[in-house]
Coordinates of C-alpha atoms in Angstrom, one line a residue:
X228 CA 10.3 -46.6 -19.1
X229 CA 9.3 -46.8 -15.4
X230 CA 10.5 -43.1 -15.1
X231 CA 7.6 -41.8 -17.5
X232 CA 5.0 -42.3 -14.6
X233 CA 5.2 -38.5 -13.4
X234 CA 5.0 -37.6 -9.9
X235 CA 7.1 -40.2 -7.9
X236 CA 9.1 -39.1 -5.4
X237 CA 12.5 -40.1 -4.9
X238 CA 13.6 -43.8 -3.4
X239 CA 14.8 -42.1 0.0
X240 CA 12.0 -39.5 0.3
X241 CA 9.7 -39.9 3.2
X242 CA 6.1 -40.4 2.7
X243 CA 2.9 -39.6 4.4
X244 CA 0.3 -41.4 4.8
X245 CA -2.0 -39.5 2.4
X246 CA 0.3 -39.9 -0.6
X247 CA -0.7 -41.5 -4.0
X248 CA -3.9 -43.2 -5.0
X249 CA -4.7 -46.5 -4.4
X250 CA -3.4 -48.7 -1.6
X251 CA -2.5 -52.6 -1.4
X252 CA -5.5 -52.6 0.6
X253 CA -7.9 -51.5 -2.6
X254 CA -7.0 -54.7 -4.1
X255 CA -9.1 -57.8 -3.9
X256 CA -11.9 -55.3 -2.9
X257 CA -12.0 -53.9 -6.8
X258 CA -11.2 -57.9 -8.0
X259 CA -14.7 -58.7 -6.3
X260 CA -16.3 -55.7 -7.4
X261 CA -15.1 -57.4 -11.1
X262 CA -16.6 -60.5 -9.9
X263 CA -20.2 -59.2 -8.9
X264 CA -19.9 -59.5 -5.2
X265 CA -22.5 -57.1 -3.9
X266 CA -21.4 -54.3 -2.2
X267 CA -18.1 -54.5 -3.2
X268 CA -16.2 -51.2 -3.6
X269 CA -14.2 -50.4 -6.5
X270 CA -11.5 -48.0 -5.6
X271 CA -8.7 -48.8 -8.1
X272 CA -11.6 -48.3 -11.2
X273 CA -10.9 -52.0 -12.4
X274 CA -14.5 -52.4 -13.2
X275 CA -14.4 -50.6 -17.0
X276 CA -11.2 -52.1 -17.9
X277 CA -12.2 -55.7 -16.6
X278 CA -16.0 -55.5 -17.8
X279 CA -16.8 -59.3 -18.7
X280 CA -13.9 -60.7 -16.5
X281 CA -15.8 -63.8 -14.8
X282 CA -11.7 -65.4 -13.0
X283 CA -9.2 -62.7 -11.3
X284 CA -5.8 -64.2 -10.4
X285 CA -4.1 -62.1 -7.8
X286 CA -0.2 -63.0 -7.5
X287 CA 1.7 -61.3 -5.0
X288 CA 5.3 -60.8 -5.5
X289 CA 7.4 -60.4 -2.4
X290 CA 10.0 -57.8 -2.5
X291 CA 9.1 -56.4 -5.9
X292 CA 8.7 -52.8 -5.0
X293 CA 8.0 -49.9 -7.9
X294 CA 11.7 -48.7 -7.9
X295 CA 12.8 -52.5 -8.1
X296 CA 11.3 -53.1 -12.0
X297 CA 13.9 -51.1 -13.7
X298 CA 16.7 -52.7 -11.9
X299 CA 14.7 -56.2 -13.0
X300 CA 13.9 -55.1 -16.4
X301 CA 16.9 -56.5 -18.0
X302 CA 16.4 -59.7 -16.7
X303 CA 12.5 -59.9 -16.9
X304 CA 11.5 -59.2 -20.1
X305 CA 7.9 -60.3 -19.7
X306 CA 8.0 -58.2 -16.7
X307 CA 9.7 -54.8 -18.1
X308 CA 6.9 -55.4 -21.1
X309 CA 3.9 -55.4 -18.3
X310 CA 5.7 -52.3 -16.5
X311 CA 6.0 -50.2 -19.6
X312 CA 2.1 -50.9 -20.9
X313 CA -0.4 -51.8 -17.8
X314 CA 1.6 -50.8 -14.4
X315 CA 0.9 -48.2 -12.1
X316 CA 2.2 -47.8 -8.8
X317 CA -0.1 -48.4 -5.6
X318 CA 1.5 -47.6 -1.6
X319 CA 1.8 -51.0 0.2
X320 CA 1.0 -49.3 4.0
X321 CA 3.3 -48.9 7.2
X322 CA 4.9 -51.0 8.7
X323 CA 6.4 -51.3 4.4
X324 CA 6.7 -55.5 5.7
X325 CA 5.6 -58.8 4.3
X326 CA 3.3 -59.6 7.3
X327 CA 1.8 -56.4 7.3
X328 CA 1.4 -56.2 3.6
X329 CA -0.2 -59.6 3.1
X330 CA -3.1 -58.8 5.5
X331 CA -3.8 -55.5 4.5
X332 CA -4.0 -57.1 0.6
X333 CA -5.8 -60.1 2.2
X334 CA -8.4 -58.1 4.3
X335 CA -8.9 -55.1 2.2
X336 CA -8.4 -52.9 5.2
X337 CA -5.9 -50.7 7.0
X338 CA -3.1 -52.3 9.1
X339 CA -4.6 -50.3 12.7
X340 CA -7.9 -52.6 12.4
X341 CA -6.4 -56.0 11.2
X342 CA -4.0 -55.7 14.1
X343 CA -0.7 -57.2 12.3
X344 CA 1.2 -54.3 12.6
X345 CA 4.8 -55.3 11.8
X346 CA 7.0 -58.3 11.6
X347 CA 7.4 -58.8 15.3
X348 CA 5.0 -57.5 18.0
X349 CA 4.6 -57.5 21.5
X350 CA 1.7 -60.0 22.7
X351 CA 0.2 -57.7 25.1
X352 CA 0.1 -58.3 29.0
X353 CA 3.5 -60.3 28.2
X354 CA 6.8 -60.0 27.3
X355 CA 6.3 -62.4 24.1
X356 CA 7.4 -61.0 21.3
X357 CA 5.2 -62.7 18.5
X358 CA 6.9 -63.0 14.8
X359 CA 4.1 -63.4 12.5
X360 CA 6.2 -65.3 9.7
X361 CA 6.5 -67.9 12.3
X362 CA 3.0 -68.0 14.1
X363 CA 1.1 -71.1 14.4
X364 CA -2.2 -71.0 16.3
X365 CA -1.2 -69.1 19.6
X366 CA -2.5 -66.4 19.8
X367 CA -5.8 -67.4 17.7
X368 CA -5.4 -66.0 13.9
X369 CA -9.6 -65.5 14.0
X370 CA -8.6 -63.1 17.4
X371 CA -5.3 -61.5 17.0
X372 CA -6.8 -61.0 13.5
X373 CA -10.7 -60.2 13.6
X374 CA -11.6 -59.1 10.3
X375 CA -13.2 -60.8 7.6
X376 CA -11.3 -61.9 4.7
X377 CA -11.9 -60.7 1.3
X378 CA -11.8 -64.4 0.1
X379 CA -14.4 -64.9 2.9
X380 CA -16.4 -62.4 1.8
X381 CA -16.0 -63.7 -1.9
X382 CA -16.9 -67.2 -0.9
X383 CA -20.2 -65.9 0.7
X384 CA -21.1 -64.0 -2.5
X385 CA -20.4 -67.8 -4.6
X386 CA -17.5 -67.2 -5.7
X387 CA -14.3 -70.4 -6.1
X388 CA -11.8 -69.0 -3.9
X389 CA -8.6 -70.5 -3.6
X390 CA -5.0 -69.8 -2.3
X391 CA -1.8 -71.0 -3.5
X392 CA 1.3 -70.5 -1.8
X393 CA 4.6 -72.2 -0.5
X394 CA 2.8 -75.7 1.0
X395 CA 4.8 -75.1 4.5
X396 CA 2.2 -72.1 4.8
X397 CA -1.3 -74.1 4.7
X398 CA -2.8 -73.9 7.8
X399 CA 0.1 -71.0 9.3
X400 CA -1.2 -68.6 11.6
X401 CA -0.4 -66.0 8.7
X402 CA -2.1 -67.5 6.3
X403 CA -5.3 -67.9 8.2
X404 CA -5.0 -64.1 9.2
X405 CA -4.6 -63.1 5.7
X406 CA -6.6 -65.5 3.8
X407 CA -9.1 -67.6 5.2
X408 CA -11.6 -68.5 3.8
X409 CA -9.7 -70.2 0.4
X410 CA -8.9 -73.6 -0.6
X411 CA -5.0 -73.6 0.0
X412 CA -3.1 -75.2 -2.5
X413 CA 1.1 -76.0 -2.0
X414 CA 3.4 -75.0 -4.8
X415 CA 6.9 -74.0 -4.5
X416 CA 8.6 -72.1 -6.8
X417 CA 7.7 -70.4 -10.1
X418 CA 6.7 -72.6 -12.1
X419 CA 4.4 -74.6 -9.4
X420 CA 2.7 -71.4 -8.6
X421 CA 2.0 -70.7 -12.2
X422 CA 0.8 -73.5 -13.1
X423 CA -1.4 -74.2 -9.6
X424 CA -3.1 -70.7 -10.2
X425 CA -4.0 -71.9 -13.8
X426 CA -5.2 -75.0 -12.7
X427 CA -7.0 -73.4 -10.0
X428 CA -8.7 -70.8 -12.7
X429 CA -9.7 -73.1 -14.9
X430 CA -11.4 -75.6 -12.6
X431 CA -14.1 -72.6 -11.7
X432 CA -17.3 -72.9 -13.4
X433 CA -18.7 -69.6 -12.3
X434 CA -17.1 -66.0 -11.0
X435 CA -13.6 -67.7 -9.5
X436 CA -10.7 -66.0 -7.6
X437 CA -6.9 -67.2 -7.0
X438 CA -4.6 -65.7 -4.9
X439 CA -1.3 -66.7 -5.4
X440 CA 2.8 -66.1 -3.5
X441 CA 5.6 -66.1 -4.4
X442 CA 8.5 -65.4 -2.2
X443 CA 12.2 -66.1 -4.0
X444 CA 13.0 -62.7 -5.1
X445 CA 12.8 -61.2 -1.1
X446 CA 14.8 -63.7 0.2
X447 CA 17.5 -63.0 -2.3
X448 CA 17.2 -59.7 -2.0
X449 CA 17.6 -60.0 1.5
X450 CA 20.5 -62.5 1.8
X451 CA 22.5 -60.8 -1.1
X452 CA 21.5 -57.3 -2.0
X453 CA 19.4 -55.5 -4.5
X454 CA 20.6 -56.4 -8.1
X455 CA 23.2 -59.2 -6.7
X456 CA 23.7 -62.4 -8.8
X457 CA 21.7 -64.5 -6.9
X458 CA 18.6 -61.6 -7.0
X459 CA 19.0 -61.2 -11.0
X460 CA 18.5 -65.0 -11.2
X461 CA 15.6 -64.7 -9.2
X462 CA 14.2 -61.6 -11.1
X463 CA 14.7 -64.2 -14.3
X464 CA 12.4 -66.9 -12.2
X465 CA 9.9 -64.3 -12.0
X466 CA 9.7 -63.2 -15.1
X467 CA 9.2 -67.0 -16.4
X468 CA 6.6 -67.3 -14.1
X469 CA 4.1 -64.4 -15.4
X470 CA 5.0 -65.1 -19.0
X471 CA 3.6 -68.8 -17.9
X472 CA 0.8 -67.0 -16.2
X473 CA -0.3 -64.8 -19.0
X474 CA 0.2 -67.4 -21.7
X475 CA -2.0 -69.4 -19.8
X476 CA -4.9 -66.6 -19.2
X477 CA -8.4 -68.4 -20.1
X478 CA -10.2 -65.4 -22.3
X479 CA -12.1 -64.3 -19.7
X480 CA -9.5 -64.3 -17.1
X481 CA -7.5 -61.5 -15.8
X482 CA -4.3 -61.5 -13.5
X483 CA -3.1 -58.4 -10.9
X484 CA 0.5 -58.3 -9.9
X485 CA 1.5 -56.7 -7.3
X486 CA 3.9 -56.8 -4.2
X487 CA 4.8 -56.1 -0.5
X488 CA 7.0 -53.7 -0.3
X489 CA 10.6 -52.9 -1.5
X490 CA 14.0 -53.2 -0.5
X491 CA 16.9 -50.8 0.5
X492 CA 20.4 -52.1 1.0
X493 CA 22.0 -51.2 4.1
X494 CA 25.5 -50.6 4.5
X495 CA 27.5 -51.7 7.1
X496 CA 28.4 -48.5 8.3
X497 CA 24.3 -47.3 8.6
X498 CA 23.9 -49.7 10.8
X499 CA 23.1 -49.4 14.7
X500 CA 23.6 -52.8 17.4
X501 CA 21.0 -51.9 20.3
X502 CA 22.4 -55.0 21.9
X503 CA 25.8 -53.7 22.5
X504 CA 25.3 -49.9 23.0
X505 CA 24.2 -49.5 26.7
X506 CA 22.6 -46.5 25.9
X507 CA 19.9 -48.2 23.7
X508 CA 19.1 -50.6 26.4
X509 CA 18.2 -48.1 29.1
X510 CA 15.0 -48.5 29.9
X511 CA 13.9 -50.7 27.4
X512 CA 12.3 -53.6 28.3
X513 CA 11.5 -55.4 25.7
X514 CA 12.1 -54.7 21.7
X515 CA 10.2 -55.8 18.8
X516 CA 9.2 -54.5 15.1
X517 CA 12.1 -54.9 12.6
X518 CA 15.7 -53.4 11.7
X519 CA 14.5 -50.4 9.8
X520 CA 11.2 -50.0 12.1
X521 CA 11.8 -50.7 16.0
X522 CA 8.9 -50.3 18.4
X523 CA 10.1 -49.9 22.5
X524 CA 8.2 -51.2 25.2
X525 CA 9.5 -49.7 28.0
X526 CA 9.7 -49.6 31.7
X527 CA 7.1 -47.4 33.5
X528 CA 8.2 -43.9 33.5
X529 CA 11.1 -44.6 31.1
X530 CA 9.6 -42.9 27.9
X531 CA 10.6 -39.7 27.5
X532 CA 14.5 -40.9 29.1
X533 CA 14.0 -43.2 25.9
X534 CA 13.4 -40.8 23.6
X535 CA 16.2 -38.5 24.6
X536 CA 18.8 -41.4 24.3
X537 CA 17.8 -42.7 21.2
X538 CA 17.1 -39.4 19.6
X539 CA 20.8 -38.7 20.5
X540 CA 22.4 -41.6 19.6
X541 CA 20.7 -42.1 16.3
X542 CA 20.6 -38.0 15.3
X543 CA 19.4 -37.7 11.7
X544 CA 19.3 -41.5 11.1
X545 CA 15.5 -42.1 12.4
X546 CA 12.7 -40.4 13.9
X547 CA 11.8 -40.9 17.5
X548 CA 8.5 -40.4 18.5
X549 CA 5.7 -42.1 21.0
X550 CA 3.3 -44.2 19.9
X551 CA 0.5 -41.5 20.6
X552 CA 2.6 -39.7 17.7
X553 CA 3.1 -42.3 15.6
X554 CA -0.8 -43.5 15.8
X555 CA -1.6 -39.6 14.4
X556 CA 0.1 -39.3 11.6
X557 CA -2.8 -41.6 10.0
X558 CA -0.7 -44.6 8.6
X559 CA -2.1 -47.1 10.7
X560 CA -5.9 -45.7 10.0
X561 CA -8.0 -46.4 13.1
X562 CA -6.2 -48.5 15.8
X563 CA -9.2 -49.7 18.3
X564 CA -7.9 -49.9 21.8
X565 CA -7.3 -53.5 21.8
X566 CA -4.8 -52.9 19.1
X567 CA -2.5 -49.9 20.3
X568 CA -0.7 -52.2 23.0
X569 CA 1.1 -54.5 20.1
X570 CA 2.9 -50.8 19.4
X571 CA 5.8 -49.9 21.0
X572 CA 5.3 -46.8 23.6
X573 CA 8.3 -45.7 21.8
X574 CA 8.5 -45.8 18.0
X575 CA 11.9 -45.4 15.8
X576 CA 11.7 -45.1 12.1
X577 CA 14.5 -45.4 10.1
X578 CA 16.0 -42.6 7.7
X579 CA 17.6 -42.9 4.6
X580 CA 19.3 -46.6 4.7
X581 CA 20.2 -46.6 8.4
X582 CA 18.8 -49.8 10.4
X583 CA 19.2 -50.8 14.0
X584 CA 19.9 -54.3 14.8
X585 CA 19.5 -56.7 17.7
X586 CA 22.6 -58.9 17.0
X587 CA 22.0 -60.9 20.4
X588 CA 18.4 -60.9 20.8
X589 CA 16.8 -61.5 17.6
X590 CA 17.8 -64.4 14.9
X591 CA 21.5 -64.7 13.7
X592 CA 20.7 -64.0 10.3
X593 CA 18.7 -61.0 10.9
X594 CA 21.6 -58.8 11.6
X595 CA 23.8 -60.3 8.6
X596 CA 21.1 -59.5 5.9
X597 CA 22.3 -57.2 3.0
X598 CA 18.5 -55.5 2.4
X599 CA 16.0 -54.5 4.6
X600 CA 12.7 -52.7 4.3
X601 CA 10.0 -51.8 6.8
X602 CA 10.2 -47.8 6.7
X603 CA 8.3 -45.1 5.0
X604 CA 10.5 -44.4 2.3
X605 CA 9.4 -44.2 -1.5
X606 CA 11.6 -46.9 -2.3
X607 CA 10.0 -49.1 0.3
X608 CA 6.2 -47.8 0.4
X609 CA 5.7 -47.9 -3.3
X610 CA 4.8 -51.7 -5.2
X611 CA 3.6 -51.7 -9.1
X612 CA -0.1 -53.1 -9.8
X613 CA -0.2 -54.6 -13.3
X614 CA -3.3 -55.3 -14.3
X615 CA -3.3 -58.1 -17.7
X616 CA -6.7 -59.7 -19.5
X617 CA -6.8 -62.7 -20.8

């Protein structure tokens, strides 16, 4: 089924920035081109197949990469259904992470000028190491995050924007970086984000625009593996939720699915401790981005000592290169100056399923997870778009 989309690369294959089509970030830009917002680009071509489409309901899955719907397909059937007819698969951006992801979808831009570039960063000119999942208003989301929303943008243009996600993330500093600029609406689980969106669909009277989160099938994936128990149940949740969604279409509705990023287990044996290999601490001063993406600050003078010893220690399990390095390869698009410092100065990106954990200096939980993501692989880069009318 999924396997009839020619071209795709296999799970563990690196990719470059310049591979497939469209982009998370291509979006909400073509659901307000849709809409009628003037000016508004339309570079996933949703405007022929959406002609007469006056309400757009965007639902974000987390976790539910491209390689992740025929592992989900024989517990989704509403799901494997969408996937077979009206999918196609989109690349969610570098750092392959939820933060990331979210304001990329959110802003309709590149991760290098929104400036969330990965789950932890470095606040620069301090040794704070900011995790965006748990931000609240320090630093500023309208500074550490400067560019307009595309529900800001929508808003302007008339029309009812309106978020609805897990009620503990109204008002976070995440959610104002990503989507300001809609009424925010609590709903957890499934069912309460179905029927919120639905609610918040039908109570437009013009062109109206729902954004929508939902976050179960990550964590499980996360806690327990790919294709665990506790992830199939969760795949099952999902899969009741669109049915309820595209039950409850209005006839000139339309809903886009999409996701993050995927998920890679990581066995035991793949995985690097920086915190208890000396040898990885040398002249590092201060660590930040994620398991299977790690950006170095380091001590003046200390890079290219940092690169040997991690290029030595790791081998074949990551690449180690500067940030200059990173930066030109073209994933991040444009960084402005102002940006470049939340980078490490050195940059290690995870091969195949290796990670390298922090087991002292980060939360307990984050070196005990079975599935990680955050790499350029296929497996993590690539997230379906399904695209349903009412």
């Amino acid at each position: 089924m999924i396997a009839e989309v020619g071209g795709l690369p296999a799970p563990l294959e690196i990719l470059g920035p310049g591979h497939g089509g469209g982009r998370i970030a291509d979006v909400l830009p073509s659901a307000l081109a849709v809409l009628g917002v003037p000016g508004a680009a339309d570079p996933l071509g949703l405007v022929p197949a959406l002609a007469g489409v006056r309400r757009i309901a965007v639902l974000l899955v987390d976790g539910l990469g491209w390689y992740q719907l025929p592992t989900a397909a024989p517990y989704a059937p509403t799901l494997a259904g969408l996937a077979a007819t009206v999918a196609r698969p989109l690349i969610a951006g570098f750092p392959s992470t939820t933060p990331t992801s979210l304001v990329s979808l959110g802003t309709g831009v590149a991760p290098g000028a929104h400036g969330v570039l990965g789950f932890t960063v470095r606040v620069p000119g301090t040794d704070r190491v900011l995790t965006h999942t748990d931000w609240a208003a320090d630093p500023s989301p309208l500074l550490w995050q400067p560019v307009p929303t595309q529900l800001e943008r929508a808003r302007a243009a008339g029309v009812t924007t309106t978020v609805v996600s897990r009620p503990e993330f109204g008002g976070s500093g995440l959610t104002l970086a990503a989507n300001r600029g809609g009424d925010f609406r609590g709903a957890a689980g499934g069912d309460a984000v179905a029927a919120a969106m639905l609610a918040a669909l039908a109570a437009g009277s013009g062109p109206t625009l729902v954004s929508g989160y939902h976050a179960d099938l990550d964590r499980h994936g996360h806690l327990s593996g790919v294709d665990s128990a506790p992830w199939r149940v969760a795949a099952t949740e999902v899969d009741a939720m669109l049915a309820q969604l595209v039950d409850g279409l209005p006839p000139d509705a339309a809903l886009l699915v999409t996701a993050d990023h995927g998920q890679l287990d990581v066995p035991v044996a793949h995985r690097f401790d920086l915190d208890t290999d000396p040898r990885l601490r040398a002249g590092v001063r201060l660590v930040a981005g994620e398991a299977r993406v790690r950006y170095l600050h380091v001590e003046p003078g200390a890079v290219d000592d940092v690169l040997a010893a991690w290029s030595e220690v790791l081998g074949a399990a990551a690449r180690v290169r500067t940030r200059a390095e990173v930066v030109a390869t073209g994933w991040f698009g444009p960084v402005p100056e102002e940006h470049l410092a939340r980078i490490g100065d050195v940059v290690v990106t995870c091969n195949d399923t290796y990670a390298v954990m922090a087991s002292r200096t980060e939360r307990p939980m984050a070196s005990k997870l079975v599935a990680y993501h955050g790499s350029d692989t296929a497996a993590e880069l690539t997230v379906p778009l399904l695209v349903v009318r009412g």
